[in-house]
Coordinates of C-alpha atoms in Angstrom, one line a residue:
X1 CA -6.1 -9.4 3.2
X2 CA -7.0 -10.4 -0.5
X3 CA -10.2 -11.9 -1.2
X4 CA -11.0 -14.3 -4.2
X5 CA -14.3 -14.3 -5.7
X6 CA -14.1 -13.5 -9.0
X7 CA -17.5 -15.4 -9.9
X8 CA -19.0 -12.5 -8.1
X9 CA -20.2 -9.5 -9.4
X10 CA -17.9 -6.4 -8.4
X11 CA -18.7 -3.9 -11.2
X12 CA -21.0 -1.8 -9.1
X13 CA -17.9 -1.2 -6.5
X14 CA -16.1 -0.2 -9.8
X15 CA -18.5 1.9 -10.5
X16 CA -19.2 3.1 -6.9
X17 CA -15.3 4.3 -6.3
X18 CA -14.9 5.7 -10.0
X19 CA -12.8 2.9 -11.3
X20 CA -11.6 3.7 -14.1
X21 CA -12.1 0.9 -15.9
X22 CA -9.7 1.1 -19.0
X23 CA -6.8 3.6 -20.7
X24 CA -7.0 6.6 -22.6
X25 CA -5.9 5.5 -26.6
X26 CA -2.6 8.1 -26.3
X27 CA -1.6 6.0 -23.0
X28 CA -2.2 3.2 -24.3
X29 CA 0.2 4.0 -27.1
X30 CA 3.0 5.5 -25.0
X31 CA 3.3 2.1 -23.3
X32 CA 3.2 -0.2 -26.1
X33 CA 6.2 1.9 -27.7
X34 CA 8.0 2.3 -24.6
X35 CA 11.6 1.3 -24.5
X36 CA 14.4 1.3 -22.0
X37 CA 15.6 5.0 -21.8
X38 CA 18.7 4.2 -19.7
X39 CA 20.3 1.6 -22.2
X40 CA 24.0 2.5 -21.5
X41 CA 23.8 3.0 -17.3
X42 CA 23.3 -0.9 -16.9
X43 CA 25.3 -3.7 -15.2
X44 CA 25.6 -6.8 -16.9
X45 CA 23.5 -9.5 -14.6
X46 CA 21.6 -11.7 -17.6
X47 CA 23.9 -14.8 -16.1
X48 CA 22.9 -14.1 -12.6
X49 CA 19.8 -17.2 -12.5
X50 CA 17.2 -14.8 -11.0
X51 CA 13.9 -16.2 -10.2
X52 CA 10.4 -14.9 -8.9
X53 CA 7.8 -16.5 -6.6
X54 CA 4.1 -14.8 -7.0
X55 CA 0.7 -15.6 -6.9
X56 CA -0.7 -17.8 -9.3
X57 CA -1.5 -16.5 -12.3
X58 CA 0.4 -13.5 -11.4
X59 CA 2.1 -11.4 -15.0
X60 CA 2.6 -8.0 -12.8
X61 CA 6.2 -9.6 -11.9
X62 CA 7.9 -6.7 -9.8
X63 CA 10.3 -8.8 -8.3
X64 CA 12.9 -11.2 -8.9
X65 CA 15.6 -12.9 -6.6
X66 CA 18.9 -14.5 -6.4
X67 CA 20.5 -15.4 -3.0
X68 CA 23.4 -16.8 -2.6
X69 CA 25.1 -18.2 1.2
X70 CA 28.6 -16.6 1.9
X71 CA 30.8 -16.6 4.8
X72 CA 30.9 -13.7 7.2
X73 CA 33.9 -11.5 6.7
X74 CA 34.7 -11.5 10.5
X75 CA 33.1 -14.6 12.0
X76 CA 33.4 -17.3 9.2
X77 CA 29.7 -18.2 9.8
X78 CA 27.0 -18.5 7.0
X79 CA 26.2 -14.8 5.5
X80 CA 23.7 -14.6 2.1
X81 CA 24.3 -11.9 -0.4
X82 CA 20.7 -11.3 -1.8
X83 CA 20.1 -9.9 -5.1
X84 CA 16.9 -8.1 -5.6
X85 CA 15.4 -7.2 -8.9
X86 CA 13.2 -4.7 -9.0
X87 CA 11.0 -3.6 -12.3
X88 CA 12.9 -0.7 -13.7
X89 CA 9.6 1.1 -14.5
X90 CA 10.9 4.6 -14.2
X91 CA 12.9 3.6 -17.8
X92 CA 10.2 3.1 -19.7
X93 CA 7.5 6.2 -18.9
X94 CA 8.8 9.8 -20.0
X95 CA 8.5 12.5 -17.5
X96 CA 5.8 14.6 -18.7
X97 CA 4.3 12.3 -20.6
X98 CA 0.9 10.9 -20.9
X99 CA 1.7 7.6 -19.5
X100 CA 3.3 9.5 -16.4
X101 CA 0.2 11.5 -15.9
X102 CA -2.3 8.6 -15.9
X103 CA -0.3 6.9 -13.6
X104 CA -0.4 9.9 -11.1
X105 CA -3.8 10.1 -11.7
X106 CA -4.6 6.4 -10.6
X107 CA -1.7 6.0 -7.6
X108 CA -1.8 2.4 -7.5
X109 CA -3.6 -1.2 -8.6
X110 CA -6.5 -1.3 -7.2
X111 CA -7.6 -5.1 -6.5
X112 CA -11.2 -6.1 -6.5
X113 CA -11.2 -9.7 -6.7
X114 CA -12.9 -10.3 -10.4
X115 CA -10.8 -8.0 -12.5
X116 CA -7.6 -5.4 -10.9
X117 CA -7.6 -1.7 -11.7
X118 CA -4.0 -1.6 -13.1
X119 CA -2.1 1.4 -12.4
X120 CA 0.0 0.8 -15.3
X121 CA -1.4 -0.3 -19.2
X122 CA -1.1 -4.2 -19.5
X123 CA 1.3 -3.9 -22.1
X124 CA 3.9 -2.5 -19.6
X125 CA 2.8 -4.0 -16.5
X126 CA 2.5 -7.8 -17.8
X127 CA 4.7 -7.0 -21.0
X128 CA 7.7 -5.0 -21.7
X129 CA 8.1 -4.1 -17.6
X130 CA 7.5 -7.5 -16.2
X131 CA 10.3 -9.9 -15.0
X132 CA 8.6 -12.3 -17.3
X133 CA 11.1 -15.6 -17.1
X134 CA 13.1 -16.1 -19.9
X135 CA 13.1 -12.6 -20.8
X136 CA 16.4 -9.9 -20.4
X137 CA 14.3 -7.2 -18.9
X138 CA 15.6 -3.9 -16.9
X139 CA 15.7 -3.9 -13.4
X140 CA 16.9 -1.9 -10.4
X141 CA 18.7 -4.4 -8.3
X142 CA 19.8 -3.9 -4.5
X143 CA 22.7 -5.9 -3.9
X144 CA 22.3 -6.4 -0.1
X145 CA 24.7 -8.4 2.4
X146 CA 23.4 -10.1 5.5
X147 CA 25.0 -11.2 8.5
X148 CA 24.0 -14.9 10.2
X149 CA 22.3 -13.1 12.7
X150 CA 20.0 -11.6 9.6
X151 CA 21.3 -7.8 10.0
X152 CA 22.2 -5.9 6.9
X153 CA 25.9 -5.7 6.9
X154 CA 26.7 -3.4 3.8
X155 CA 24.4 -2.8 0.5
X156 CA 24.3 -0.8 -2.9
X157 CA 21.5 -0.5 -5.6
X158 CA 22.1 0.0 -9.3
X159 CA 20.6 0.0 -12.7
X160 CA 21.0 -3.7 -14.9
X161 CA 19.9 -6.3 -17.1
X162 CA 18.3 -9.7 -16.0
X163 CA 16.9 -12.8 -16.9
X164 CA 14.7 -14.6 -15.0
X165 CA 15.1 -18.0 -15.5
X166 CA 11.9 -19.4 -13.9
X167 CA 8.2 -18.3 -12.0
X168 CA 6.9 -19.9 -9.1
X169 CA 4.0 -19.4 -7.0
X170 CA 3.6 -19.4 -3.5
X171 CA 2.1 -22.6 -3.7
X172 CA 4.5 -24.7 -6.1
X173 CA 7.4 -22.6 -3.8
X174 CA 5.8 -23.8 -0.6
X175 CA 5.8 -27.7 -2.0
X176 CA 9.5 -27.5 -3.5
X177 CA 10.6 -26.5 0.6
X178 CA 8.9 -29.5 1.7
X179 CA 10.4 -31.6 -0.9
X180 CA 13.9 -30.0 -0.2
X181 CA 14.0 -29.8 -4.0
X182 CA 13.7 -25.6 -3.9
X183 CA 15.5 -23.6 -7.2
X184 CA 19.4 -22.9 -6.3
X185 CA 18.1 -19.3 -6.5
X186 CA 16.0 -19.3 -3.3
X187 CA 17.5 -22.6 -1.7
X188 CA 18.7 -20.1 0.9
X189 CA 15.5 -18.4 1.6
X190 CA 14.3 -20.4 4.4
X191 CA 17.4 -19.8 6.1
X192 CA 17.6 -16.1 5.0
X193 CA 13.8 -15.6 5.7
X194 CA 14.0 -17.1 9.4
X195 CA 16.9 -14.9 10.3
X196 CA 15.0 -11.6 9.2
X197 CA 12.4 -12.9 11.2
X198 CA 14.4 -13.1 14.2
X199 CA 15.6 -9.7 13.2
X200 CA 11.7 -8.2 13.3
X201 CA 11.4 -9.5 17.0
X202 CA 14.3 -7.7 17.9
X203 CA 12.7 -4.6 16.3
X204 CA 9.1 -5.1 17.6
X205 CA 7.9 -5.4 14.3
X206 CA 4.4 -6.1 13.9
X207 CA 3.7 -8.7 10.7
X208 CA 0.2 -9.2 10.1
X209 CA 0.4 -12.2 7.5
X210 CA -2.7 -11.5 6.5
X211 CA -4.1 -14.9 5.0
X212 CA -6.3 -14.8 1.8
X213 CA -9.7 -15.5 2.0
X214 CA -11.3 -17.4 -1.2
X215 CA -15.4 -18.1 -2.5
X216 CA -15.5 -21.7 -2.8
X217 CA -18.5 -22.7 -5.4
X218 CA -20.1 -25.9 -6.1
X219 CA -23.3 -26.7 -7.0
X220 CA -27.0 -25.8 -5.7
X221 CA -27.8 -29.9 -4.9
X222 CA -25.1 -30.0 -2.7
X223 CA -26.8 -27.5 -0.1
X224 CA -24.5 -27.1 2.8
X225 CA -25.4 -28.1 6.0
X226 CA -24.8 -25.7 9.5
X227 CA -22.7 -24.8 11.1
X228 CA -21.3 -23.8 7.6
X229 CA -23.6 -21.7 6.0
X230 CA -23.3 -20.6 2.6
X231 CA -25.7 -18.6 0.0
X232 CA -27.5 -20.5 -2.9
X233 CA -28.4 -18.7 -5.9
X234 CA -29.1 -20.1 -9.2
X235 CA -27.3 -23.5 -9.2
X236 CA -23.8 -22.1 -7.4
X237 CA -23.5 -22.5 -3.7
X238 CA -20.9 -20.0 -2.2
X239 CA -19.4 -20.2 0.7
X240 CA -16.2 -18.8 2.6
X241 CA -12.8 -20.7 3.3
X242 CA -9.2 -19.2 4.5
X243 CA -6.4 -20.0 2.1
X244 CA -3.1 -21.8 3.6
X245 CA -0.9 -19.1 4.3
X246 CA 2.7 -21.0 3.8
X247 CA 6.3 -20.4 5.2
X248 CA 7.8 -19.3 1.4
X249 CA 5.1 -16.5 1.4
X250 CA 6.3 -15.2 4.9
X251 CA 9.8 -15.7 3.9
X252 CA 9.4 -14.1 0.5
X253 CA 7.7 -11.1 2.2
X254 CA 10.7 -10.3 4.5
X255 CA 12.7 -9.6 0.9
X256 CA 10.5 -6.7 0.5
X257 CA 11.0 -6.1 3.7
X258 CA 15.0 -6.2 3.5
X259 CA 15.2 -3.9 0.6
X260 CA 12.3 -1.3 2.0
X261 CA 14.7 -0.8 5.2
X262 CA 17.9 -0.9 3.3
X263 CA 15.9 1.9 1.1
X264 CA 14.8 3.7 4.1
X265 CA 18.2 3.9 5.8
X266 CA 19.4 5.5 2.6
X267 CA 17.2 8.4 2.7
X268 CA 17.4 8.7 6.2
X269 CA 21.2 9.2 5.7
X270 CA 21.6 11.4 2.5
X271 CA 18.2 13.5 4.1
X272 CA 16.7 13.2 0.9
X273 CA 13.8 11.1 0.2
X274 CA 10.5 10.0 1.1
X275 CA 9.7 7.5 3.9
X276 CA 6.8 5.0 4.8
X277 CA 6.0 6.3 8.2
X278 CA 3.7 4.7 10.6
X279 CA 2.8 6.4 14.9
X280 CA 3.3 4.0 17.4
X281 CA 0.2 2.1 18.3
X282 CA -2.0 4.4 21.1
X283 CA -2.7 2.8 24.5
X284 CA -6.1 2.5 23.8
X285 CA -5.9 0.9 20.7
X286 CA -3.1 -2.1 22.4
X287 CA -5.9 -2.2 25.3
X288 CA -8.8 -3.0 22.5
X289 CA -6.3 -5.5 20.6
X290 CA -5.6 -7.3 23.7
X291 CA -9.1 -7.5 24.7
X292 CA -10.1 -8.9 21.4
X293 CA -7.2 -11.2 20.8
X294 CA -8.2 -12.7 24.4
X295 CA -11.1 -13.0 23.3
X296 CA -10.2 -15.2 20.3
X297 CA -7.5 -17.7 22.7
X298 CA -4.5 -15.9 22.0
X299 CA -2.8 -14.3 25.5
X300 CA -0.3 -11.9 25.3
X301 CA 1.5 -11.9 28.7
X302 CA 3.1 -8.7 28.7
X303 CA 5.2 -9.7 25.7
X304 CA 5.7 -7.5 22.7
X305 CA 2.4 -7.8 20.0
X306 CA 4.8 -8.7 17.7
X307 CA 6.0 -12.0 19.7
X308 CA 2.8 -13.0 19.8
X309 CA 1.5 -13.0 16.0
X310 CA 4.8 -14.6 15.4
X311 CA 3.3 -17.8 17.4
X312 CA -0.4 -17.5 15.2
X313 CA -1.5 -19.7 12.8
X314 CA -2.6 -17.5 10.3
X315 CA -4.3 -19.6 8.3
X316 CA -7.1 -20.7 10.9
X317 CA -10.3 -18.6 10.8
X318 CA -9.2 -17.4 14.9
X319 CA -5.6 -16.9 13.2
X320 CA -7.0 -14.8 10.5
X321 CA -9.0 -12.8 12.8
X322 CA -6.9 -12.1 15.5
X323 CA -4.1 -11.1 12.5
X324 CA -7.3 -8.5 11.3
X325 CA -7.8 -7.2 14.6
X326 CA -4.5 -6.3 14.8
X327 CA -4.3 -4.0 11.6
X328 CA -5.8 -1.2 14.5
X329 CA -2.3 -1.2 15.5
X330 CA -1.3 -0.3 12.2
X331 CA -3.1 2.8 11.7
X332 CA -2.2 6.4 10.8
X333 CA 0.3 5.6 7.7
X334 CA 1.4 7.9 5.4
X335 CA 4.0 9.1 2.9
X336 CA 6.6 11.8 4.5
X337 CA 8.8 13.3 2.2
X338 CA 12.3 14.7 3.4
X339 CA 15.0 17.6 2.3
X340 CA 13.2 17.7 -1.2
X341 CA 10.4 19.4 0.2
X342 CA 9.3 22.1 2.9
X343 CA 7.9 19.1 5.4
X344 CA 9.2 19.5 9.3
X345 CA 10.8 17.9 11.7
X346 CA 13.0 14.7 11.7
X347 CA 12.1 11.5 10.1
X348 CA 10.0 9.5 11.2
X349 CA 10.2 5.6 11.8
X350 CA 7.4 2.7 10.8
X351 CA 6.7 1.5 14.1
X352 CA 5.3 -1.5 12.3
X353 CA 8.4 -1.9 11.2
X354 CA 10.7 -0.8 13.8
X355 CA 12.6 1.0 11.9
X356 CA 13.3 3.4 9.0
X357 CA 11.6 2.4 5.9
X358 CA 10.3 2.9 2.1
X359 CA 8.0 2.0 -0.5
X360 CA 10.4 0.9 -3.6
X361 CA 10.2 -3.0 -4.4
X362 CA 6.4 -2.7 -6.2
X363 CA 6.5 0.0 -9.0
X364 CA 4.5 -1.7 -11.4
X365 CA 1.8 -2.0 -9.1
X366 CA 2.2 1.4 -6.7
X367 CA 3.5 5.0 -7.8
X368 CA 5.7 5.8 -5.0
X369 CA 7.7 3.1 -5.4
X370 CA 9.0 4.6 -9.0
X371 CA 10.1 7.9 -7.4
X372 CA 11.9 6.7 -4.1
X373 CA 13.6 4.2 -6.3
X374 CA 15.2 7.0 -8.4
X375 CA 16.1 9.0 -5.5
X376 CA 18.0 5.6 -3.9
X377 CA 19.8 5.3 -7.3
X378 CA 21.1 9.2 -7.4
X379 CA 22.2 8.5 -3.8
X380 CA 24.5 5.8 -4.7
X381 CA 26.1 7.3 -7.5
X382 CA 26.9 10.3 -5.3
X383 CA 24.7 13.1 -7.9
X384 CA 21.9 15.4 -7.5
X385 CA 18.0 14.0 -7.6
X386 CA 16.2 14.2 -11.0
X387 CA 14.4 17.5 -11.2
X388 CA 11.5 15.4 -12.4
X389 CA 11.4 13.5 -9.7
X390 CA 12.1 16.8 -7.2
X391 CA 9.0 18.8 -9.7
X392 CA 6.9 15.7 -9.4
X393 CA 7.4 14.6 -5.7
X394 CA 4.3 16.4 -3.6
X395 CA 1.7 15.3 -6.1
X396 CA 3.1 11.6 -6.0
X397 CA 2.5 12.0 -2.0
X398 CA -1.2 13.7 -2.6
X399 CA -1.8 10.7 -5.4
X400 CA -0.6 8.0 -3.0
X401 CA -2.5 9.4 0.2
X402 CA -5.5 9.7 -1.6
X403 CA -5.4 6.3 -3.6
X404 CA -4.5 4.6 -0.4
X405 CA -7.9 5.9 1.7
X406 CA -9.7 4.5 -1.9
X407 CA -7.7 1.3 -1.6
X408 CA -8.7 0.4 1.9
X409 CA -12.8 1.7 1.0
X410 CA -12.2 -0.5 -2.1
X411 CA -11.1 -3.7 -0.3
X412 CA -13.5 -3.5 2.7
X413 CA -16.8 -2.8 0.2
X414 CA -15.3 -6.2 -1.5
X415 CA -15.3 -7.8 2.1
X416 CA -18.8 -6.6 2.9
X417 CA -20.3 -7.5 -0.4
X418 CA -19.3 -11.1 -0.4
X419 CA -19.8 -12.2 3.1
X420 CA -23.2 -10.6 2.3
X421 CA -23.8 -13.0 -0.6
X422 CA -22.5 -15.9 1.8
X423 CA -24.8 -14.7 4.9
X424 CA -28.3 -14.2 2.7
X425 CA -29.8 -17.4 3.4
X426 CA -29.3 -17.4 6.7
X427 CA -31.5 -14.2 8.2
X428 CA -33.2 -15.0 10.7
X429 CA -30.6 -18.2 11.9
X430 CA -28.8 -18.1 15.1
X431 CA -25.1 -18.2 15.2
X432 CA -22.8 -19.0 18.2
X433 CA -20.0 -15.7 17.9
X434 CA -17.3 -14.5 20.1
X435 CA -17.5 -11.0 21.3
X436 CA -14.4 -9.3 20.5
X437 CA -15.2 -5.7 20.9
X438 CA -18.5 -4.2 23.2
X439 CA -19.9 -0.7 23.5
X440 CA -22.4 1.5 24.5
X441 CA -24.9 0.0 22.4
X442 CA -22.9 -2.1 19.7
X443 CA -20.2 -5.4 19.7
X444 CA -18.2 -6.6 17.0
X445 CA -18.4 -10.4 17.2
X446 CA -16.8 -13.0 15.0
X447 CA -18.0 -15.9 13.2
X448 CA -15.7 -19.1 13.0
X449 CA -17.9 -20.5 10.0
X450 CA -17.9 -18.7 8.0
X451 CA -14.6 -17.0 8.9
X452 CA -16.6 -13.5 9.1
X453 CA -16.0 -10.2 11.7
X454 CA -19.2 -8.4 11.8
X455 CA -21.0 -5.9 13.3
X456 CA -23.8 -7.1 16.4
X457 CA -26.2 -5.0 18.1
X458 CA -26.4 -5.2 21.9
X459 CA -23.7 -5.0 24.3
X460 CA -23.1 -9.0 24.9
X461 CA -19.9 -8.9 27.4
X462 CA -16.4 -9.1 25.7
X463 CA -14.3 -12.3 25.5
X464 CA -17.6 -14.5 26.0
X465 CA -19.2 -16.9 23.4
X466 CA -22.9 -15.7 22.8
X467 CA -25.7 -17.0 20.7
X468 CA -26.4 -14.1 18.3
X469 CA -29.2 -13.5 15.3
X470 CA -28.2 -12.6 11.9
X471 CA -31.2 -10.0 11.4
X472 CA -29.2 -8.4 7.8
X473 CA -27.6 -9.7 4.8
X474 CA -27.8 -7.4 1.9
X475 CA -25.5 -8.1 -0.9
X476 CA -27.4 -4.9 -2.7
X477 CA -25.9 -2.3 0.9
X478 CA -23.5 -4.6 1.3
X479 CA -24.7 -4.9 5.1
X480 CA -24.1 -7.7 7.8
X481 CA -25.4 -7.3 11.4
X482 CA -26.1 -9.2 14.2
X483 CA -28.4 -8.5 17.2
X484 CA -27.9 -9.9 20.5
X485 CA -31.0 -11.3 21.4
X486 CA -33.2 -9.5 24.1
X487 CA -33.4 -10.4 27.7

């Protein structure tokens, strides 16, 4: 879930988690002279209208799509051949080099919601490696044919040139599908998107479609009223919405999707690589969903978790948190490299996912992404894995394992800090929650405004409404608690 609240102050969880919070001078360098070491191993696609759809005010621009609808070879029906461009970061940082080692060091972007933690100098990851439009940039691109039914029929990744030819956000994207007035490049994705949809049913694939949550501001003489409570300070009045979560932002996820499974598959194949792997979700962990998405409306009936998110409306505050109860199911992912390495056993699916499955569509943004991508590209022209990438590989794992754990600390100190800001004028108040999760002598109850999952004590009964106290709100320990009020 990404939060937006950049008028708050996140330097201390910067500072906290070791941020760091700009480059060393020689990295810095490195990028700014970096240039395109694979010049003469490209494929000519500058004509090819290529577009990308980010957020706003994105300049990280990893990906870039053109998707075209073709006839299926042996039913005549409505095919797409997609064309994805990925950032070809891997041709402009020098093994061994500075720039490589900082971007070990770091793993990935880290997001707090006033200013990211780039893993990559700007210079290369809003500059000279961006799929800026209107720029020939090199790119990676997986050249993927689907079947009406949305299953891959045949597919191939290889080094070029592009050109985007224009940037939209998720927003302006969402508005041209309404209109019917959507770019020729993604005039298909709707259709496209929809039938890889259908596709993750058939898998039992578990898509959160997390929806942001945002800090709206306005002024201190326009002092909400309950149930919406909200924190004054100074003149600014902050309080918490959910974001619209639209179809092009789902549709334009399953892209990444596509070309992570196609990746996956690869590896799986050759026995070389290193896979996204994710357990199946534990008994008890389903049990404690189901109880809380109960809890929240939402009744599962036996089906497969996957059918029901499919059927929420993530962009309600009971959409939102049944979608971040559900990331329990999701945990216990990790990076698993195989036949490069000494690791055991077989590989290992993404049961998120359903499927086999890699991490190569966000390099300027994630490490791993860099390093699976070159192993894809040495499988399809048949010849051996960089030794680079083979010398390199375990401390890319290590870097990625460890970044992730900071990652999720990272996000969830965000979380805690601004709903603390929201909550501190309200101590003391009464709230009606629902109860989603009860123990021993704790619940986890959630708040439909503001849109907040917090911590209560007491043991109110799960799946009831209850009137509970908000007793903390401490943007300085960034703590929120309820406490179920005593008999």
């Amino acid at each position: 879930m990404k939060l937006f609240a950049a008028e708050l102050d996140f330097r201390p969880v910067a500072e906290e988690f070791d941020l760091p919070t700009s480059f060393p001078a020689d990295v810095e360098r490195e990028a700014e002279l970096a240039t395109d070491r694979f010049p003469d191993e490209r494929h000519d696609l500058v004509d090819v209208p290529f577009v990308t759809i980010d957020p706003a005010g994105s300049m990280d621009l990893d990906q870039a799509v053109h998707i075209e609808a073709e006839p299926h070879p042996a039913t005549g029906q409505t095919g797409w051949r997609v064309r994805y461009a990925i950032a070809d970061v891997a041709a402009f940082i020098t093994p061994g080099s500075a720039l490589e080692a900082e971007s070990i060091h770091r793993g990935q972007t880290m997001y707090l919601p006033d200013e990211p933690v780039r893993l990559h100098p700007t210079a290369l990851s809003e500059g000279s490696a961006s799929l800026l439009p209107d720029q020939i940039r090199p790119a990676v691109v997986w050249d993927i044919h689907v079947a009406p039914d949305g299953e891959v029929d045949t597919f191939t990744v290889y080094r070029a040139r592009v050109r985007s030819v224009a940037r939209f956000d998720y927003d302006e994207a969402e508005a041209d599908m309404l209109a019917g007035t959507l770019h020729p490049a993604i005039a298909e994705l709707p259709a496209l998107g929809a039938a890889r949809q259908r596709s993750d049913l058939r898998r039992h694939a578990i898509n959160l479609r997390l929806p942001s949550v945002s800090v709206v501001t306005t002024t201190s003489d326009a002092t909400p009223q309950r149930p919406a409570p909200s924190s004054v300070g100074d003149d600014r009045v902050y309080s918490l919405t959910v974001d619209p979560r639209g179809l092009m932002n789902d549709y334009n996820a399953e892209l990444s999707l596509l070309a992570g499974m196609c990746a996956g598959q690869m590896m799986v194949a050759a026995g070389r690589g290193v896979l996204r792997t994710l357990p199946p979700a534990s008994d008890k962990a389903l049990a404690e969903f189901d109880a809380a998405a109960t809890a929240l409306g939402y009744d599962r009936a036996g089906r497969h978790v996957g059918e029901l998110l499919a059927e929420v409306d993530a962009s309600t505050p009971r959409g939102m948190a049944v979608m971040r109860d559900a990331q329990r199911l999701l945990r216990g992912a990790g990076y698993v490299p195989i036949g490069l390495t000494d690791a055991p056993g077989e590989p290992e699916i993404h049961a998120g996912i359903g499927g086999y499955y890699a991490h190569v569509t966000a390099p300027l943004r994630r490490l791993v992404d860099r390093f699976g991508t070159e192993i894809c590209l040495a499988i399809a022209e048949e010849r051996p894995v960089p030794d680079w990438v083979e010398e390199t590989l375990p401390a890319v794992v290590e870097a990625m394992d460890s970044s992730s754990q900071k990652a999720n600390k990272v996000d969830r100190a965000c979380l805690n800090l601004t709903e603390a800001v929201v909550l501190r004028p309200w101590v003391g108040q009464n709230f009606s929650a629902t109860v989603l999760h009860s123990g021993d002598s704790s619940a986890q109850v959630f708040l439909e405004q503001p849109p907040v999952i917090a911590d209560c004590q007491g043991t109110p009964h799960e799946a009831t409404t209850a009137v509970v106290t908000l007793i903390t709100a401490d943007p300085a320990s960034r703590e929120v608690e309820f406490a179920w009020p005593a008999d």
